[in-house]
C-alpha positions in Angstrom: -148.8 -55.6 12.3 -146.4 -54.5 9.6 -148.3 -51.2 9.3 -147.9 -50.6 13.0 -144.1 -51.1 12.8 -143.8 -48.7 9.8 -145.9 -46.1 11.6 -143.8 -46.3 14.7 -140.6 -45.9 12.7 -141.9 -42.9 10.9 -142.9 -41.3 14.2 -139.4 -41.9 15.7 -137.7 -40.4 12.6 -140.0 -37.3 12.5 -139.5 -36.8 16.2 -135.7 -36.9 15.9 -135.7 -34.6 12.9 -137.9 -32.2 14.8 -135.6 -32.2 17.8 -132.4 -31.7 15.8 -134.1 -29.0 13.7 -134.9 -26.8 16.7 -132.9 -23.6 16.9 -131.2 -22.7 20.1 -131.8 -19.1 21.2 -128.4 -17.4 21.4 -127.4 -15.9 24.7 -127.9 -12.1 25.2 -124.7 -10.1 24.6 -123.1 -8.6 27.6 -122.0 -5.0 27.0 -118.6 -4.1 28.4 -118.0 -0.5 29.5 -114.8 -0.1 27.4 -116.2 -1.5 24.2 -119.3 -0.8 22.1 -118.8 -4.0 20.0 -120.9 -7.1 21.1 -118.8 -10.2 21.9 -118.1 -12.5 19.0 -120.4 -15.5 18.9 -119.3 -18.9 17.7 -121.5 -21.1 15.7 -122.7 -24.2 17.4 -122.0 -27.6 15.7 -124.7 -30.1 16.7 -123.9 -33.6 17.8 -125.8 -35.8 15.3 -127.6 -39.0 16.3 -126.6 -41.8 14.1 -128.3 -44.8 15.7 -130.3 -46.0 18.7 -132.8 -48.8 19.4 -135.3 -46.5 21.1 -135.8 -42.9 22.1 -137.8 -41.3 24.8 -138.1 -37.5 24.6 -139.5 -35.0 27.1 -138.9 -32.3 29.6 -137.3 -33.5 32.9 -136.6 -31.0 35.7 -137.2 -28.2 33.3 -134.7 -29.5 30.8 -135.5 -30.9 27.3 -133.8 -34.3 27.2 -133.9 -37.2 24.8 -133.2 -40.6 26.4 -131.7 -43.0 23.8 -131.4 -46.6 24.7 -129.5 -49.5 23.0 -126.6 -49.4 20.6 -126.4 -45.6 20.6 -124.1 -43.8 18.3 -123.5 -40.0 18.0 -121.1 -38.3 15.7 -119.6 -34.8 15.5 -117.0 -34.0 12.9 -114.3 -36.7 13.2 -115.4 -37.8 16.6 -117.8 -40.7 17.3 -119.4 -41.7 20.6 -120.8 -45.2 21.3 -122.7 -46.2 24.4 -125.5 -48.5 25.8 -127.6 -45.5 26.6 -127.3 -41.7 26.3 -129.1 -38.6 27.7 -129.0 -35.8 25.2 -129.5 -32.3 26.6 -130.9 -30.4 23.7 -130.5 -26.8 25.0 -126.9 -27.4 26.3 -125.6 -29.4 23.3 -124.4 -32.0 25.8 -124.5 -35.8 26.2 -124.4 -38.1 29.1 -123.4 -41.7 28.1 -123.7 -44.9 30.2 -122.4 -48.4 29.8 -119.7 -49.6 27.4 -118.8 -46.1 26.5 -116.4 -45.7 23.6 -115.1 -42.5 21.9 -113.2 -42.7 18.6 -111.5 -39.9 16.8 -110.3 -40.2 13.2 -110.0 -44.0 13.6 -106.7 -43.5 15.5 -107.7 -42.7 19.1 -110.0 -45.0 21.1 -111.1 -44.3 24.6 -113.3 -46.7 26.6 -115.0 -46.3 30.1 -118.1 -46.8 32.1 -119.6 -43.3 31.9 -118.9 -40.1 29.9 -120.1 -36.6 29.6 -119.6 -34.9 26.3 -119.9 -31.1 25.6 -120.6 -30.5 21.9 -119.7 -26.8 22.1 -116.2 -27.4 23.5 -115.9 -30.9 22.0 -114.6 -32.1 25.4 -115.4 -35.5 26.9 -115.0 -36.5 30.5 -114.8 -40.3 30.8 -115.1 -42.1 34.2 -114.6 -45.7 35.4 -111.8 -48.1 34.2 -110.8 -45.7 31.5 -108.5 -47.1 28.7 -107.1 -44.9 26.0 -105.3 -46.4 23.0 -103.6 -45.0 20.0 -101.0 -46.7 17.7 -98.2 -45.7 20.0 -99.4 -46.5 23.5 -102.1 -47.6 26.0 -103.2 -45.4 28.9 -105.3 -46.7 31.8 -106.7 -44.3 34.5 -109.8 -44.0 36.7 -110.9 -40.8 34.9 -109.9 -38.8 31.8 -110.7 -35.5 30.1 -110.3 -35.6 26.3 -110.5 -32.5 24.1 -111.2 -33.5 20.5 -110.2 -30.0 19.3 -106.7 -30.0 20.7 -106.5 -33.9 20.7 -105.3 -33.7 24.2 -106.1 -36.1 27.1 -105.5 -35.2 30.8 -105.9 -37.2 34.0 -105.5 -36.2 37.7 -106.2 -39.5 39.6 -103.2 -41.5 38.5 -102.4 -43.1 35.2 -100.3 -45.9 33.7 -98.9 -45.7 30.2 -97.5 -48.7 28.4 -95.8 -48.9 25.0 -93.7 -51.7 23.5 -90.5 -50.4 25.2 -91.5 -48.7 28.5 -94.0 -48.4 31.3 -94.8 -45.0 32.8 -97.0 -43.9 35.6 -97.8 -40.7 37.4 -100.4 -39.0 39.6 -101.2 -36.3 37.0 -100.6 -36.3 33.2 -101.5 -34.9 29.8 -101.1 -36.5 26.4 -101.2 -34.8 23.0 -102.1 -37.4 20.4 -100.8 -35.2 17.6 -97.3 -34.4 19.0 -97.3 -37.8 20.8 -95.9 -36.0 23.8 -96.8 -36.9 27.4 -96.5 -34.5 30.3 -96.2 -36.1 33.8 -96.4 -34.6 37.3 -96.3 -36.0 40.8 -94.8 -39.4 41.7 -93.6 -40.1 38.1 -92.1 -43.5 37.5 -90.7 -44.9 34.3 -89.5 -48.5 33.9 -87.4 -49.4 30.9 -85.4 -52.6 30.1 -82.4 -51.1 31.8 -83.5 -48.3 34.2 -86.1 -47.4 36.8 -86.7 -43.6 36.7 -88.3 -41.6 39.4 -89.2 -37.9 39.2 -91.8 -35.3 40.1 -92.1 -33.8 36.6 -91.1 -35.0 33.2 -92.1 -35.4 29.5 -92.1 -38.4 27.3 -92.4 -38.7 23.5 -94.1 -41.9 22.5 -92.8 -41.5 19.0 -89.1 -40.9 19.6 -89.1 -42.7 23.1 -87.2 -39.8 24.5 -87.7 -38.8 28.2 -87.4 -35.1 29.1 -86.5 -34.3 32.7 -87.9 -31.1 34.3 -86.9 -31.4 37.9 -84.9 -33.7 40.3 -84.8 -37.1 38.6 -83.3 -40.4 39.8 -82.4 -43.1 37.4 -81.5 -46.5 38.8 -79.8 -49.2 36.7 -77.9 -52.4 37.1 -74.6 -50.9 35.8 -74.9 -47.6 37.7 -77.3 -44.8 38.7 -77.9 -41.4 37.2 -79.3 -38.2 38.6 -80.2 -35.0 36.9 -82.4 -31.9 37.3 -82.9 -31.3 33.6 -82.0 -33.1 30.4 -83.1 -36.0 28.2 -82.8 -39.8 28.1 -83.4 -41.7 24.9 -84.8 -45.1 25.9 -83.9 -46.6 22.4 -80.3 -45.4 21.9 -79.8 -45.3 25.7 -78.0 -42.0 25.5 -78.4 -39.3 28.2 -77.8 -35.6 28.1 -78.2 -34.0 31.5 -77.9 -30.6 33.1 -77.9 -29.0 36.5 -76.2 -31.0 39.2 -76.1 -34.2 37.2 -74.0 -37.2 38.1 -73.2 -40.8 37.2 -72.9 -43.2 40.2 -71.2 -46.6 39.9 -69.5 -48.9 42.5 -66.2 -47.1 41.9 -67.0 -43.5 41.0 -69.4 -40.6 41.2 -68.9 -38.3 38.2 -70.9 -35.1 38.2 -71.2 -31.8 36.5 -73.6 -29.1 35.3 -73.6 -30.7 31.9 -73.4 -34.5 31.5 -73.4 -36.9 28.6 -73.6 -40.7 29.1 -73.9 -43.5 26.6 -75.1 -46.6 28.4 -74.2 -48.9 25.4 -70.5 -48.0 25.6 -70.3 -46.9 29.2 -68.8 -43.6 28.2 -69.5 -40.4 30.1 -68.5 -36.8 29.6 -69.0 -34.0 32.1 -68.5 -30.2 31.8 -68.6 -27.3 34.3 -68.2 -27.8 38.0 -67.0 -31.4 37.4 -66.3 -33.6 40.4 -65.0 -37.2 40.2 -65.1 -39.0 43.5 -63.4 -42.4 44.0 -65.8 -44.0 46.5 -63.6 -46.7 47.9 -60.9 -44.4 49.3 -62.9 -41.1 49.4 -60.7 -39.2 47.0 -62.4 -36.3 45.1 -61.1 -34.7 41.9 -62.6 -31.4 40.7 -62.1 -29.7 37.4 -63.7 -28.2 34.3 -64.0 -31.3 32.1 -64.3 -35.0 33.0 -64.4 -38.2 31.0 -65.4 -41.7 32.2 -65.0 -45.2 30.6 -67.2 -47.6 32.7 -66.0 -50.9 31.2 -62.3 -49.9 31.5 -62.7 -48.4 35.0 -61.0 -45.2 33.8 -61.7 -41.6 34.4 -59.9 -38.4 33.4 -60.3 -34.8 34.6 -58.7 -31.7 33.2 -59.2 -28.0 33.1 -57.5 -26.9 36.4 -58.2 -30.3 38.1 -57.6 -30.5 41.8 -57.6 -33.7 43.9 -58.7 -33.6 47.5 -58.2 -36.2 50.2 -58.1 -36.2 53.9 -54.8 -37.0 55.5 -54.0 -36.8 59.2 -57.2 -34.9 59.8 -56.1 -32.3 57.2 -57.0 -31.8 53.5 -54.3 -32.5 51.0 -54.8 -30.7 47.7 -53.1 -31.8 44.5 -53.3 -30.0 41.1 -51.9 -30.7 37.7 -52.7 -30.2 34.0 -54.5 -33.6 34.0 -55.6 -36.0 36.6 -56.4 -39.6 35.6 -57.8 -42.4 37.7 -57.8 -46.1 36.9 -59.5 -48.9 38.8 -57.8 -52.4 39.1 -58.5 -54.9 36.4 -57.6 -58.3 37.8 -55.9 -59.3 41.0 -52.4 -58.2 40.0 -53.3 -54.6 39.1 -53.6 -51.7 41.4 -56.0 -48.8 41.8 -54.1 -45.8 40.5 -54.3 -42.0 40.2 -51.9 -40.3 37.8 -51.1 -36.5 37.7 -48.9 -35.1 35.0 -47.4 -31.8 34.0 -46.8 -29.2 36.6 -47.9 -31.1 39.7 -48.4 -29.0 42.8 -49.2 -30.3 46.3 -50.5 -28.4 49.3 -51.2 -29.5 52.8 -50.9 -27.3 55.9 -47.6 -29.0 56.9 -46.4 -30.4 53.5 -46.0 -28.8 50.1 -44.5 -30.2 46.9 -43.9 -29.8 43.2 -43.0 -32.4 40.5 -43.4 -32.9 36.8 -45.6 -36.0 37.2 -47.0 -38.1 40.1 -48.6 -41.5 40.4 -50.6 -42.6 43.5 -51.1 -46.3 44.1 -54.2 -46.3 46.2 -54.0 -50.1 46.6 -50.6 -50.0 48.3 -50.9 -46.4 49.6 -47.7 -45.2 47.8 -47.3 -41.9 46.1 -44.5 -41.5 43.5 -43.2 -38.1 42.5 -41.2 -38.2 39.3 -38.9 -35.7 37.5 -37.6 -32.8 39.5 -39.6 -33.5 42.7 -39.3 -31.1 45.6 -41.1 -31.3 49.0 -41.2 -28.8 51.8 -42.1 -29.6 55.4 -42.0 -26.6 57.7 -38.4 -25.2 57.3 -37.1 -28.4 55.5 -36.7 -28.8 51.8 -36.3 -32.3 50.3 -35.1 -33.0 46.8 -34.2 -36.2 44.8 -34.5 -37.5 41.3 -37.5 -39.6 42.5 -39.5 -39.5 45.8 -41.9 -42.1 47.0 -44.2 -41.5 50.0 -45.6 -44.4 51.9 -48.9 -43.8 53.6 -50.5 -45.6 56.5 -54.1 -44.9 57.6 -53.9 -41.8 55.3 -50.9 -40.5 57.2 -47.3 -40.2 55.9 -45.4 -43.1 57.4 -42.1 -43.1 55.3 -40.5 -41.2 52.5 -38.0 -42.8 50.1 -35.7 -40.4 48.2 -33.8 -42.1 45.4 -30.7 -40.7 43.6 -29.2 -37.3 44.4 -31.1 -37.0 47.6 -30.8 -33.6 49.3 -32.3 -32.2 52.5 -31.8 -28.6 53.6 -33.3 -26.3 56.1 -33.1 -22.7 57.0 -32.2 -21.6 60.5 -33.1 -18.3 62.3 -30.0 -16.6 60.8 -30.9 -17.6 57.2 -28.1 -20.2 57.1 -28.9 -23.4 55.3 -28.2 -26.7 57.0 -27.6 -29.3 54.2 -27.3 -33.0 53.9 -27.0 -35.0 50.7 -26.4 -38.6 49.8 -27.2 -41.2 47.2 -30.5 -42.3 48.8 -32.4 -41.3 51.9 -35.3 -42.7 53.9 -37.4 -40.4 56.1 -39.5 -41.7 59.0 -42.6 -39.9 60.2 -44.6 -40.1 63.5 -48.0 -38.6 63.5 -47.2 -36.8 60.2 -44.1 -35.1 61.6 -40.6 -36.0 60.3 -38.5 -37.6 63.1 -35.6 -39.4 61.5 -33.8 -39.5 58.1 -31.3 -42.3 57.2 -28.7 -41.3 54.6 -27.4 -44.3 52.6 -24.2 -43.8 50.6 -22.1 -40.8 49.6 -23.2 -38.8 52.6 -22.1 -35.1 53.1 -23.4 -32.5 55.6 -23.1 -28.9 56.6 -24.6 -27.9 59.9 -24.4 -24.4 61.3 -23.9 -24.1 65.1 -25.9 -21.3 66.8 -25.9 -19.9 70.3 -29.4 -19.0 71.3 -30.6 -18.9 67.7 -29.0 -15.5 67.4 -25.3 -16.0 67.2 -23.3 -18.1 64.7 -20.5 -20.0 66.5 -19.3 -21.9 63.5 -20.1 -24.6 60.9 -19.7 -28.4 61.1 -18.8 -30.0 57.8 -18.6 -33.8 57.5 -18.2 -36.5 54.8 -19.6 -39.8 55.9 -21.0 -42.7 53.8 -24.0 -43.3 56.1 -25.6 -41.0 58.6 -28.8 -40.4 60.6 -30.6 -37.0 61.0 -32.8 -36.5 64.0 -35.7 -34.0 63.9 -37.9 -32.4 66.5 -40.9 -30.2 65.7 -39.9 -30.7 62.0 -36.5 -29.0 62.6 -33.1 -30.7 62.2 -31.6 -31.1 65.7 -28.8 -33.6 65.4 -26.7 -35.5 62.9 -25.3 -38.9 63.8 -22.5 -40.5 61.7 -22.6 -44.3 61.4 -19.0 -44.7 60.4 -15.9 -42.6 61.1 -16.6 -39.3 59.3 -14.1 -36.9 57.8 -15.3 -33.9 59.8 -14.2 -30.4 60.5 -15.4 -27.4 62.4 -15.0 -24.0 60.7 -15.3 -20.8 62.8 -17.4 -17.9 61.5 -14.4 -15.7 60.5 -13.0 -18.4 58.3 -16.2 -19.2 56.4 -16.3 -18.2 52.8 -19.5 -18.1 50.6 -18.3 -21.3 48.8 -17.9 -23.1 52.1 -21.6 -22.6 53.0 -23.0 -24.7 50.2 -22.6 -28.3 49.2 -22.4 -29.0 45.5 -25.8 -29.1 43.9 -27.5 -27.1 46.6 -30.4 -24.8 45.5 -32.9 -23.1 47.9 -36.2 -23.1 46.1 -38.6 -21.4 48.4 -39.8 -19.1 45.6 -41.5 -22.0 43.9 -43.0 -23.5 47.0 -46.8 -23.8 46.2 -49.4 -22.0 48.2 -53.0 -23.1 48.6 -54.1 -20.3 46.3 -51.7 -21.4 43.6 -52.8 -25.0 43.9 -56.5 -24.1 43.6 -56.0 -21.4 40.9 -58.1 -21.8 37.8 -56.5 -22.1 34.4 -58.0 -21.5 31.0 -60.4 -24.3 30.1 -59.6 -26.3 27.0 -62.3 -26.3 24.3 -64.4 -29.4 24.2 -67.6 -30.6 22.5 -70.8 -31.4 24.3 -70.7 -35.1 23.6 -67.4 -36.2 22.2 -67.0 -39.7 21.0 -65.1 -42.2 23.2 -61.3 -42.1 22.7 -58.8 -45.0 23.0 -57.7 -46.0 26.5 -55.7 -43.3 28.3 -52.2 -44.4 29.0 -50.6 -43.5 32.2 -47.5 -41.3 31.9 -44.3 -43.4 32.1 -42.2 -43.0 35.2 -39.2 -41.1 33.8 -35.8 -42.2 34.8 -33.0 -39.7 35.3 -29.4 -40.2 36.0 -27.7 -38.4 38.9 -25.9 -36.0 36.6 -28.6 -35.0 34.2 -31.3 -34.9 36.9 -29.3 -32.5 39.0 -28.3 -30.3 36.0 -31.9 -30.1 34.8 -33.1 -29.0 38.2 -30.4 -26.3 38.5 -31.2 -25.0 35.0 -34.8 -24.8 35.9 -34.3 -22.9 39.1 -31.8 -20.5 37.6 -34.5 -19.6 35.0 
């Protein structure tokens, strides 16, 4: 009995050695018309049998095949294949493996499945059925997988799920390089991190650095805001994003976008460059500029580099520009939602234009404050004061308050200037058109009387503490004096040049902003790609001016 076992073992060993020792006839070279050199032939590396419980050899369907059954192990270079049974195609240097298939490479990559086909010439394995691939960085599950042991790259086309200690990723198609630790995903890509759900059609992921690379439209949804980008990176460890092409941050208050976007989820700080747009979602105000900054936890945003604010008022677009525009969301019940504009503020609307050194817009109370040398124009009327407040209702001008050194003037058809001044004034609007102005204190007026808008018949001059101005079609039509005025009528031939102006009058049509001036681009300040967050931006203080120095400063400015 023992002799029989020894004999059978020797026969099995000799048969295997004979099979592996056979030489494969190389293919006949194909001659190409343009070359006399035969094609270069690569030397075949055999797949060596390491172990099997039994072997059945023979020719099946014209092919020489060894059928190995039970605890089969094959090895080629640094790759090892394990299976319950294997068909070895001798002439093709190919294996078909069945049952509990496992492929190991360099003791770092392990792939399991139900079936596999292995090509010894290309060192490529196709694994089918509940495939699981593991390396020290991740685990991949998929219905089928192709693994190239030369390039150490795995690809799948029937959907796959990748899990590592930090993230879960899935896609319809994918490829993984076990050397670079880089995944390439395509079609219905989904990434789930501790803070975000990412959806895309194409992206890359490094299992070593945990960095996601976007290569197409990508949506990132998070509890503290959403992100969108068409290219860029997101580090799932540091939670820092660097986006490009139509990128934006979306929170409950803002949508900050630009062609270049940096965002640190830990600090809630965002930075945008090129084609920047900041939209306040609650009141539909949009600010555009060259550079934008955003502080999520403080509810603050700042845009500079030719920034322009746009909002719809009375069915028309109001444009506002300045050196810097700054937005602040309320923090607590007693704070307001604010927009601040400072240095060289310009306003343009089809029926309203303005200039000021600084402006603040209380979006909660719908009040706009123009500070330091403010000037407003509405049709032929010019309005000046040390400070001007505009009260809005339903995004329409309802009232205007002019404090200290208030002055209203208008040009008639003969280029005479009707003028009214006083301590304070309140203007009332209907449908966006000025209808009435109340002058409160120290009132003075000059009003030129015309006949048929072509002939000057004289000038009315009056001094009255309080008066009312009535407008129609945005033109001054009548002045009513609320107390007995000190009034006089001066005929044309008695009018001197000094009589035609009240003290402090200046006609400033030359600085009246046009739409082109408001939208004009200025040189963009230099800025880094991802600057560190800076301290809270302080809104510019509302400057106070006295009657005397405010008027003198305005006159000096206009003379220059």
